[in-house]
């Protein structure tokens, strides 16, 4: 019995070694395998960003900005002489549908549909929070990038200037050639952002709690037929792509919600 146990352990160890060697040959980073999907995407994108020249770009990962009522968790910020890039990383599979003004987008995978908060609006709120926390950013060029995994298929209604795939991140950043900041400004702003960020562990728990509270309040308003943005009434409308709920205060408020 002991011999069988020893053989079993030896086989298991050998299998682990074979898998590890296979991953190494294929260039697979084992750290990616054991991370949750969201963190896996952020880790992969951070490795991509590290390929940018250090003398032109400063890479800041997992930055949580404190606010008056809530925190804003930003996946990546790239501060460069060409401007500031605020990057939201998404790790989704399947078809992704949505428009710039819709409150939620839809993920269609294997025939099942799920909602996700509009990442364009999400990243706009991140940029706004960053500007409020750092008035020094006013007037400086800030670019929003929402990057999806290549396992997602983006619908053609999604603005390509806002939303790209992970593999397009570096070309999108390096395509900006107009120098807007000095090296001194890049160093100053990078250090300033790091100085105001919340402690990662504390920030994570606070951010998750606030996200749940925000979602609860928003869903409560929607279920009551109230626009969560401006307080107007939600009205059933019919458009090119089907029925949806829109705000009665349109065009001043462009909130929409798929039926």
PDB file of C-alpha atoms in Angstrom:
ATOM      1  CA  UNK A   1       0.000   0.000   0.000  1.00  0.00           C
ATOM      2  CA  UNK A   2       2.840   2.355   0.910  1.00  0.00           C
ATOM      3  CA  UNK A   3       4.523   1.582  -2.430  1.00  0.00           C
ATOM      4  CA  UNK A   4       1.321   2.456  -4.311  1.00  0.00           C
ATOM      5  CA  UNK A   5       1.054   5.741  -2.398  1.00  0.00           C
ATOM      6  CA  UNK A   6       4.679   6.593  -3.189  1.00  0.00           C
ATOM      7  CA  UNK A   7       4.132   5.779  -6.856  1.00  0.00           C
ATOM      8  CA  UNK A   8       1.010   7.977  -6.911  1.00  0.00           C
ATOM      9  CA  UNK A   9       2.873  10.920  -5.389  1.00  0.00           C
ATOM     10  CA  UNK A  10       5.761  10.451  -7.822  1.00  0.00           C
ATOM     11  CA  UNK A  11       3.361  10.423 -10.781  1.00  0.00           C
ATOM     12  CA  UNK A  12       1.659  13.604  -9.499  1.00  0.00           C
ATOM     13  CA  UNK A  13       4.990  15.386  -9.044  1.00  0.00           C
ATOM     14  CA  UNK A  14       6.106  14.274 -12.509  1.00  0.00           C
ATOM     15  CA  UNK A  15       2.834  15.527 -14.022  1.00  0.00           C
ATOM     16  CA  UNK A  16       3.292  18.929 -12.354  1.00  0.00           C
ATOM     17  CA  UNK A  17       6.849  19.155 -13.681  1.00  0.00           C
ATOM     18  CA  UNK A  18       5.694  18.233 -17.212  1.00  0.00           C
ATOM     19  CA  UNK A  19       2.939  20.881 -17.093  1.00  0.00           C
ATOM     20  CA  UNK A  20       5.344  23.529 -15.774  1.00  0.00           C
ATOM     21  CA  UNK A  21       7.890  22.745 -18.504  1.00  0.00           C
ATOM     22  CA  UNK A  22       5.152  22.816 -21.186  1.00  0.00           C
ATOM     23  CA  UNK A  23       3.958  26.232 -19.971  1.00  0.00           C
ATOM     24  CA  UNK A  24       7.534  27.516 -19.958  1.00  0.00           C
ATOM     25  CA  UNK A  25       8.125  26.293 -23.541  1.00  0.00           C
ATOM     26  CA  UNK A  26       4.900  27.899 -24.721  1.00  0.00           C
ATOM     27  CA  UNK A  27       5.709  31.112 -22.903  1.00  0.00           C
ATOM     28  CA  UNK A  28       2.745  30.825 -20.526  1.00  0.00           C
ATOM     29  CA  UNK A  29       3.130  32.772 -17.281  1.00  0.00           C
ATOM     30  CA  UNK A  30       2.003  30.462 -14.464  1.00  0.00           C
ATOM     31  CA  UNK A  31       1.006  33.480 -12.342  1.00  0.00           C
ATOM     32  CA  UNK A  32      -1.813  34.152 -14.809  1.00  0.00           C
ATOM     33  CA  UNK A  33      -3.290  30.683 -14.345  1.00  0.00           C
ATOM     34  CA  UNK A  34      -4.051  31.032 -10.638  1.00  0.00           C
ATOM     35  CA  UNK A  35      -5.311  34.620 -10.588  1.00  0.00           C
ATOM     36  CA  UNK A  36      -9.035  35.552 -10.697  1.00  0.00           C
ATOM     37  CA  UNK A  37     -10.112  36.647 -14.186  1.00  0.00           C
ATOM     38  CA  UNK A  38     -10.176  40.375 -13.405  1.00  0.00           C
ATOM     39  CA  UNK A  39      -6.740  40.346 -11.797  1.00  0.00           C
ATOM     40  CA  UNK A  40      -5.470  38.107 -14.594  1.00  0.00           C
ATOM     41  CA  UNK A  41      -6.366  40.749 -17.151  1.00  0.00           C
ATOM     42  CA  UNK A  42      -4.794  43.562 -15.141  1.00  0.00           C
ATOM     43  CA  UNK A  43      -1.622  41.519 -14.646  1.00  0.00           C
ATOM     44  CA  UNK A  44      -1.338  40.754 -18.352  1.00  0.00           C
ATOM     45  CA  UNK A  45      -1.912  44.389 -19.366  1.00  0.00           C
ATOM     46  CA  UNK A  46       0.631  45.610 -16.811  1.00  0.00           C
ATOM     47  CA  UNK A  47       3.214  43.321 -18.425  1.00  0.00           C
ATOM     48  CA  UNK A  48       2.359  44.793 -21.814  1.00  0.00           C
ATOM     49  CA  UNK A  49       2.702  48.339 -20.491  1.00  0.00           C
ATOM     50  CA  UNK A  50       6.114  47.543 -19.037  1.00  0.00           C
ATOM     51  CA  UNK A  51       7.366  47.293 -22.620  1.00  0.00           C
ATOM     52  CA  UNK A  52       6.985  51.069 -23.016  1.00  0.00           C
ATOM     53  CA  UNK A  53      10.277  53.047 -22.839  1.00  0.00           C
ATOM     54  CA  UNK A  54      10.963  54.069 -19.230  1.00  0.00           C
ATOM     55  CA  UNK A  55      12.381  57.428 -20.272  1.00  0.00           C
ATOM     56  CA  UNK A  56       9.032  58.458 -21.814  1.00  0.00           C
ATOM     57  CA  UNK A  57       6.363  56.626 -19.808  1.00  0.00           C
ATOM     58  CA  UNK A  58       5.601  56.011 -16.123  1.00  0.00           C
ATOM     59  CA  UNK A  59       3.336  53.019 -15.437  1.00  0.00           C
ATOM     60  CA  UNK A  60       1.023  53.088 -12.397  1.00  0.00           C
ATOM     61  CA  UNK A  61      -1.077  49.995 -11.691  1.00  0.00           C
ATOM     62  CA  UNK A  62      -4.096  49.443  -9.430  1.00  0.00           C
ATOM     63  CA  UNK A  63      -4.641  53.019  -8.281  1.00  0.00           C
ATOM     64  CA  UNK A  64      -7.603  53.721  -5.994  1.00  0.00           C
ATOM     65  CA  UNK A  65      -8.458  57.411  -5.769  1.00  0.00           C
ATOM     66  CA  UNK A  66     -10.319  58.611  -2.663  1.00  0.00           C
ATOM     67  CA  UNK A  67     -13.372  60.810  -3.209  1.00  0.00           C
ATOM     68  CA  UNK A  68     -15.872  62.677  -1.072  1.00  0.00           C
ATOM     69  CA  UNK A  69     -18.520  59.967  -1.279  1.00  0.00           C
ATOM     70  CA  UNK A  70     -16.848  57.035  -2.998  1.00  0.00           C
ATOM     71  CA  UNK A  71     -13.539  55.681  -4.224  1.00  0.00           C
ATOM     72  CA  UNK A  72     -12.513  55.116  -7.851  1.00  0.00           C
ATOM     73  CA  UNK A  73     -10.391  52.084  -8.676  1.00  0.00           C
ATOM     74  CA  UNK A  74      -8.309  52.628 -11.810  1.00  0.00           C
ATOM     75  CA  UNK A  75      -6.614  49.582 -13.340  1.00  0.00           C
ATOM     76  CA  UNK A  76      -3.715  51.427 -15.019  1.00  0.00           C
ATOM     77  CA  UNK A  77      -2.503  54.982 -15.477  1.00  0.00           C
ATOM     78  CA  UNK A  78       0.277  55.793 -17.921  1.00  0.00           C
ATOM     79  CA  UNK A  79       1.830  59.219 -17.398  1.00  0.00           C
ATOM     80  CA  UNK A  80       3.962  60.272 -20.351  1.00  0.00           C
ATOM     81  CA  UNK A  81       5.384  63.261 -22.151  1.00  0.00           C
ATOM     82  CA  UNK A  82       2.586  62.689 -24.701  1.00  0.00           C
ATOM     83  CA  UNK A  83      -0.243  62.872 -22.194  1.00  0.00           C
ATOM     84  CA  UNK A  84      -1.962  60.732 -19.586  1.00  0.00           C
ATOM     85  CA  UNK A  85      -3.662  57.430 -20.439  1.00  0.00           C
ATOM     86  CA  UNK A  86      -6.326  56.023 -18.117  1.00  0.00           C
ATOM     87  CA  UNK A  87      -6.893  52.337 -18.878  1.00  0.00           C
ATOM     88  CA  UNK A  88      -9.802  50.124 -17.852  1.00  0.00           C
ATOM     89  CA  UNK A  89      -9.112  46.405 -18.387  1.00  0.00           C
ATOM     90  CA  UNK A  90     -11.938  43.968 -19.164  1.00  0.00           C
ATOM     91  CA  UNK A  91     -11.673  40.182 -19.208  1.00  0.00           C
ATOM     92  CA  UNK A  92     -14.848  38.930 -20.925  1.00  0.00           C
ATOM     93  CA  UNK A  93     -15.663  36.220 -23.441  1.00  0.00           C
ATOM     94  CA  UNK A  94     -18.404  36.156 -26.055  1.00  0.00           C
ATOM     95  CA  UNK A  95     -20.173  38.975 -27.882  1.00  0.00           C
ATOM     96  CA  UNK A  96     -20.210  42.405 -26.245  1.00  0.00           C
ATOM     97  CA  UNK A  97     -23.012  44.784 -27.250  1.00  0.00           C
ATOM     98  CA  UNK A  98     -23.584  48.398 -26.238  1.00  0.00           C
ATOM     99  CA  UNK A  99     -23.552  52.047 -27.209  1.00  0.00           C
ATOM    100  CA  UNK A 100     -21.707  55.035 -25.813  1.00  0.00           C
ATOM    101  CA  UNK A 101     -24.787  56.405 -24.009  1.00  0.00           C
ATOM    102  CA  UNK A 102     -26.375  53.188 -22.725  1.00  0.00           C
ATOM    103  CA  UNK A 103     -26.172  52.587 -18.997  1.00  0.00           C
ATOM    104  CA  UNK A 104     -25.343  48.907 -19.387  1.00  0.00           C
ATOM    105  CA  UNK A 105     -23.785  46.736 -22.074  1.00  0.00           C
ATOM    106  CA  UNK A 106     -24.670  43.116 -22.777  1.00  0.00           C
ATOM    107  CA  UNK A 107     -22.420  40.071 -22.829  1.00  0.00           C
ATOM    108  CA  UNK A 108     -23.787  37.206 -24.932  1.00  0.00           C
ATOM    109  CA  UNK A 109     -21.938  33.967 -24.314  1.00  0.00           C
ATOM    110  CA  UNK A 110     -23.222  30.546 -25.379  1.00  0.00           C
ATOM    111  CA  UNK A 111     -26.705  32.058 -25.778  1.00  0.00           C
ATOM    112  CA  UNK A 112     -26.834  33.460 -22.235  1.00  0.00           C
ATOM    113  CA  UNK A 113     -26.975  37.209 -21.721  1.00  0.00           C
ATOM    114  CA  UNK A 114     -25.422  39.163 -18.851  1.00  0.00           C
ATOM    115  CA  UNK A 115     -25.271  42.872 -18.083  1.00  0.00           C
ATOM    116  CA  UNK A 116     -22.135  44.880 -17.440  1.00  0.00           C
ATOM    117  CA  UNK A 117     -21.869  48.539 -16.585  1.00  0.00           C
ATOM    118  CA  UNK A 118     -20.951  50.695 -19.593  1.00  0.00           C
ATOM    119  CA  UNK A 119     -17.111  50.801 -19.396  1.00  0.00           C
ATOM    120  CA  UNK A 120     -16.952  54.068 -21.363  1.00  0.00           C
ATOM    121  CA  UNK A 121     -18.997  55.801 -18.658  1.00  0.00           C
ATOM    122  CA  UNK A 122     -17.028  53.933 -15.999  1.00  0.00           C
ATOM    123  CA  UNK A 123     -13.709  55.231 -17.286  1.00  0.00           C
ATOM    124  CA  UNK A 124     -15.089  58.756 -17.684  1.00  0.00           C
ATOM    125  CA  UNK A 125     -15.956  58.712 -13.994  1.00  0.00           C
ATOM    126  CA  UNK A 126     -12.405  57.528 -13.215  1.00  0.00           C
ATOM    127  CA  UNK A 127     -10.926  60.428 -15.169  1.00  0.00           C
ATOM    128  CA  UNK A 128     -13.285  62.877 -13.435  1.00  0.00           C
ATOM    129  CA  UNK A 129     -12.275  61.520 -10.022  1.00  0.00           C
ATOM    130  CA  UNK A 130      -8.603  61.833 -10.970  1.00  0.00           C
ATOM    131  CA  UNK A 131      -9.085  65.466 -12.023  1.00  0.00           C
ATOM    132  CA  UNK A 132     -10.933  66.297  -8.806  1.00  0.00           C
ATOM    133  CA  UNK A 133      -8.181  64.739  -6.721  1.00  0.00           C
ATOM    134  CA  UNK A 134      -5.436  66.457  -8.742  1.00  0.00           C
ATOM    135  CA  UNK A 135      -6.384  69.961  -9.982  1.00  0.00           C
ATOM    136  CA  UNK A 136      -2.935  70.055 -11.631  1.00  0.00           C
ATOM    137  CA  UNK A 137      -4.345  67.809 -14.379  1.00  0.00           C
ATOM    138  CA  UNK A 138      -6.732  70.490 -15.639  1.00  0.00           C
ATOM    139  CA  UNK A 139      -5.953  71.369 -19.235  1.00  0.00           C
ATOM    140  CA  UNK A 140      -3.627  68.405 -19.780  1.00  0.00           C
ATOM    141  CA  UNK A 141      -4.431  65.778 -22.452  1.00  0.00           C
ATOM    142  CA  UNK A 142      -6.028  62.717 -20.840  1.00  0.00           C
ATOM    143  CA  UNK A 143      -6.940  59.731 -23.009  1.00  0.00           C
ATOM    144  CA  UNK A 144      -9.440  57.024 -22.103  1.00  0.00           C
ATOM    145  CA  UNK A 145      -8.695  53.433 -23.119  1.00  0.00           C
ATOM    146  CA  UNK A 146     -10.991  50.485 -22.452  1.00  0.00           C
ATOM    147  CA  UNK A 147      -9.209  47.248 -23.330  1.00  0.00           C
ATOM    148  CA  UNK A 148     -10.987  43.909 -23.793  1.00  0.00           C
ATOM    149  CA  UNK A 149      -9.490  40.440 -23.994  1.00  0.00           C
ATOM    150  CA  UNK A 150      -9.229  38.994 -27.500  1.00  0.00           C
ATOM    151  CA  UNK A 151     -11.717  36.353 -26.320  1.00  0.00           C
ATOM    152  CA  UNK A 152     -14.430  39.006 -26.581  1.00  0.00           C
ATOM    153  CA  UNK A 153     -16.086  39.998 -29.853  1.00  0.00           C
ATOM    154  CA  UNK A 154     -16.995  43.690 -29.847  1.00  0.00           C
ATOM    155  CA  UNK A 155     -20.181  44.797 -31.573  1.00  0.00           C
ATOM    156  CA  UNK A 156     -19.759  47.359 -34.369  1.00  0.00           C
ATOM    157  CA  UNK A 157     -21.935  49.868 -32.501  1.00  0.00           C
ATOM    158  CA  UNK A 158     -19.197  50.276 -29.909  1.00  0.00           C
ATOM    159  CA  UNK A 159     -16.998  53.338 -30.664  1.00  0.00           C
ATOM    160  CA  UNK A 160     -13.615  51.941 -31.715  1.00  0.00           C
ATOM    161  CA  UNK A 161     -11.862  55.126 -30.619  1.00  0.00           C
ATOM    162  CA  UNK A 162     -12.823  54.374 -27.021  1.00  0.00           C
ATOM    163  CA  UNK A 163     -12.693  50.584 -26.918  1.00  0.00           C
ATOM    164  CA  UNK A 164      -9.928  48.284 -28.179  1.00  0.00           C
ATOM    165  CA  UNK A 165      -8.390  44.870 -27.562  1.00  0.00           C
ATOM    166  CA  UNK A 166      -5.422  44.205 -25.274  1.00  0.00           C
ATOM    167  CA  UNK A 167      -3.152  43.691 -28.261  1.00  0.00           C
ATOM    168  CA  UNK A 168      -3.917  47.212 -29.505  1.00  0.00           C
ATOM    169  CA  UNK A 169      -2.982  49.005 -26.277  1.00  0.00           C
ATOM    170  CA  UNK A 170       0.671  49.720 -27.086  1.00  0.00           C
ATOM    171  CA  UNK A 171      -0.041  50.970 -30.637  1.00  0.00           C
ATOM    172  CA  UNK A 172      -2.851  53.179 -29.274  1.00  0.00           C
ATOM    173  CA  UNK A 173      -0.505  54.754 -26.728  1.00  0.00           C
ATOM    174  CA  UNK A 174       2.563  55.111 -28.924  1.00  0.00           C
ATOM    175  CA  UNK A 175       0.504  56.615 -31.776  1.00  0.00           C
ATOM    176  CA  UNK A 176       0.366  59.833 -29.741  1.00  0.00           C
ATOM    177  CA  UNK A 177       3.419  61.805 -30.863  1.00  0.00           C
ATOM    178  CA  UNK A 178       2.689  65.367 -29.748  1.00  0.00           C
ATOM    179  CA  UNK A 179       4.765  66.233 -26.674  1.00  0.00           C
ATOM    180  CA  UNK A 180       2.547  67.869 -24.053  1.00  0.00           C
ATOM    181  CA  UNK A 181       4.416  67.381 -20.760  1.00  0.00           C
ATOM    182  CA  UNK A 182       7.997  67.822 -19.644  1.00  0.00           C
ATOM    183  CA  UNK A 183       9.954  65.056 -17.958  1.00  0.00           C
ATOM    184  CA  UNK A 184       9.663  67.045 -14.724  1.00  0.00           C
ATOM    185  CA  UNK A 185       5.878  67.138 -15.036  1.00  0.00           C
ATOM    186  CA  UNK A 186       5.752  63.398 -15.713  1.00  0.00           C
ATOM    187  CA  UNK A 187       7.746  62.672 -12.557  1.00  0.00           C
ATOM    188  CA  UNK A 188       5.796  65.165 -10.451  1.00  0.00           C
ATOM    189  CA  UNK A 189       2.343  63.941 -11.529  1.00  0.00           C
ATOM    190  CA  UNK A 190       3.293  60.267 -11.167  1.00  0.00           C
ATOM    191  CA  UNK A 191       4.576  60.818  -7.637  1.00  0.00           C
ATOM    192  CA  UNK A 192       1.534  62.926  -6.808  1.00  0.00           C
ATOM    193  CA  UNK A 193      -0.868  60.187  -7.924  1.00  0.00           C
ATOM    194  CA  UNK A 194       1.032  57.604  -5.876  1.00  0.00           C
ATOM    195  CA  UNK A 195       0.936  59.902  -2.841  1.00  0.00           C
ATOM    196  CA  UNK A 196      -2.877  60.199  -2.850  1.00  0.00           C
ATOM    197  CA  UNK A 197      -3.689  56.561  -3.648  1.00  0.00           C
ATOM    198  CA  UNK A 198      -5.303  54.502  -0.911  1.00  0.00           C
ATOM    199  CA  UNK A 199      -3.572  51.482   0.560  1.00  0.00           C
ATOM    200  CA  UNK A 200      -4.371  48.620  -1.872  1.00  0.00           C
ATOM    201  CA  UNK A 201      -5.821  46.204   0.719  1.00  0.00           C
ATOM    202  CA  UNK A 202      -7.910  48.855   2.495  1.00  0.00           C
ATOM    203  CA  UNK A 203      -8.970  50.352  -0.820  1.00  0.00           C
ATOM    204  CA  UNK A 204     -10.166  47.004  -2.166  1.00  0.00           C
ATOM    205  CA  UNK A 205     -12.576  46.329   0.689  1.00  0.00           C
ATOM    206  CA  UNK A 206     -13.894  49.914   0.695  1.00  0.00           C
ATOM    207  CA  UNK A 207     -14.306  49.975  -3.061  1.00  0.00           C
ATOM    208  CA  UNK A 208     -16.224  46.676  -3.174  1.00  0.00           C
ATOM    209  CA  UNK A 209     -18.606  47.859  -0.432  1.00  0.00           C
ATOM    210  CA  UNK A 210     -19.269  51.130  -2.222  1.00  0.00           C
ATOM    211  CA  UNK A 211     -19.845  49.389  -5.549  1.00  0.00           C
ATOM    212  CA  UNK A 212     -22.558  47.202  -3.998  1.00  0.00           C
ATOM    213  CA  UNK A 213     -24.215  50.217  -2.339  1.00  0.00           C
ATOM    214  CA  UNK A 214     -24.140  52.222  -5.578  1.00  0.00           C
ATOM    215  CA  UNK A 215     -25.623  49.315  -7.553  1.00  0.00           C
ATOM    216  CA  UNK A 216     -28.390  48.846  -4.966  1.00  0.00           C
ATOM    217  CA  UNK A 217     -29.394  52.516  -5.045  1.00  0.00           C
ATOM    218  CA  UNK A 218     -29.302  52.639  -8.868  1.00  0.00           C
ATOM    219  CA  UNK A 219     -31.329  49.431  -9.299  1.00  0.00           C
ATOM    220  CA  UNK A 220     -33.897  50.647  -6.764  1.00  0.00           C
ATOM    221  CA  UNK A 221     -34.451  53.821  -8.802  1.00  0.00           C
ATOM    222  CA  UNK A 222     -34.691  51.895 -12.063  1.00  0.00           C
ATOM    223  CA  UNK A 223     -37.235  49.454 -10.626  1.00  0.00           C
ATOM    224  CA  UNK A 224     -39.288  52.466  -9.525  1.00  0.00           C
ATOM    225  CA  UNK A 225     -39.199  53.887 -13.059  1.00  0.00           C
ATOM    226  CA  UNK A 226     -36.827  56.713 -12.120  1.00  0.00           C
ATOM    227  CA  UNK A 227     -33.780  57.725 -14.140  1.00  0.00           C
ATOM    228  CA  UNK A 228     -30.722  57.075 -11.908  1.00  0.00           C
ATOM    229  CA  UNK A 229     -28.806  59.954 -13.527  1.00  0.00           C
ATOM    230  CA  UNK A 230     -31.168  62.912 -13.323  1.00  0.00           C
ATOM    231  CA  UNK A 231     -34.322  61.755 -11.558  1.00  0.00           C
ATOM    232  CA  UNK A 232     -36.549  61.927 -14.651  1.00  0.00           C
ATOM    233  CA  UNK A 233     -39.071  59.273 -15.619  1.00  0.00           C
ATOM    234  CA  UNK A 234     -38.108  56.184 -17.615  1.00  0.00           C
ATOM    235  CA  UNK A 235     -40.130  55.940 -20.820  1.00  0.00           C
ATOM    236  CA  UNK A 236     -40.406  52.920 -23.123  1.00  0.00           C
ATOM    237  CA  UNK A 237     -39.104  53.817 -26.573  1.00  0.00           C
ATOM    238  CA  UNK A 238     -38.562  51.961 -29.846  1.00  0.00           C
ATOM    239  CA  UNK A 239     -35.371  52.365 -31.876  1.00  0.00           C
ATOM    240  CA  UNK A 240     -33.421  50.858 -34.745  1.00  0.00           C
ATOM    241  CA  UNK A 241     -32.083  48.019 -32.576  1.00  0.00           C
ATOM    242  CA  UNK A 242     -35.299  47.300 -30.660  1.00  0.00           C
ATOM    243  CA  UNK A 243     -37.140  48.551 -27.600  1.00  0.00           C
ATOM    244  CA  UNK A 244     -35.429  50.299 -24.701  1.00  0.00           C
ATOM    245  CA  UNK A 245     -36.145  52.623 -21.790  1.00  0.00           C
ATOM    246  CA  UNK A 246     -34.993  56.217 -22.109  1.00  0.00           C
ATOM    247  CA  UNK A 247     -35.100  59.241 -19.846  1.00  0.00           C
ATOM    248  CA  UNK A 248     -38.025  61.661 -20.217  1.00  0.00           C
ATOM    249  CA  UNK A 249     -35.487  64.510 -20.044  1.00  0.00           C
ATOM    250  CA  UNK A 250     -33.829  63.495 -23.335  1.00  0.00           C
ATOM    251  CA  UNK A 251     -31.807  65.061 -25.032  1.00  0.00           C
ATOM    252  CA  UNK A 252     -30.485  66.720 -21.862  1.00  0.00           C
ATOM    253  CA  UNK A 253     -30.148  63.295 -20.261  1.00  0.00           C
ATOM    254  CA  UNK A 254     -29.201  60.378 -22.537  1.00  0.00           C
ATOM    255  CA  UNK A 255     -29.710  57.539 -20.086  1.00  0.00           C
ATOM    256  CA  UNK A 256     -30.901  54.349 -21.798  1.00  0.00           C
ATOM    257  CA  UNK A 257     -31.641  50.859 -20.565  1.00  0.00           C
ATOM    258  CA  UNK A 258     -32.294  47.781 -22.713  1.00  0.00           C
ATOM    259  CA  UNK A 259     -35.576  45.996 -22.113  1.00  0.00           C
TER     260      UNK A 259
END
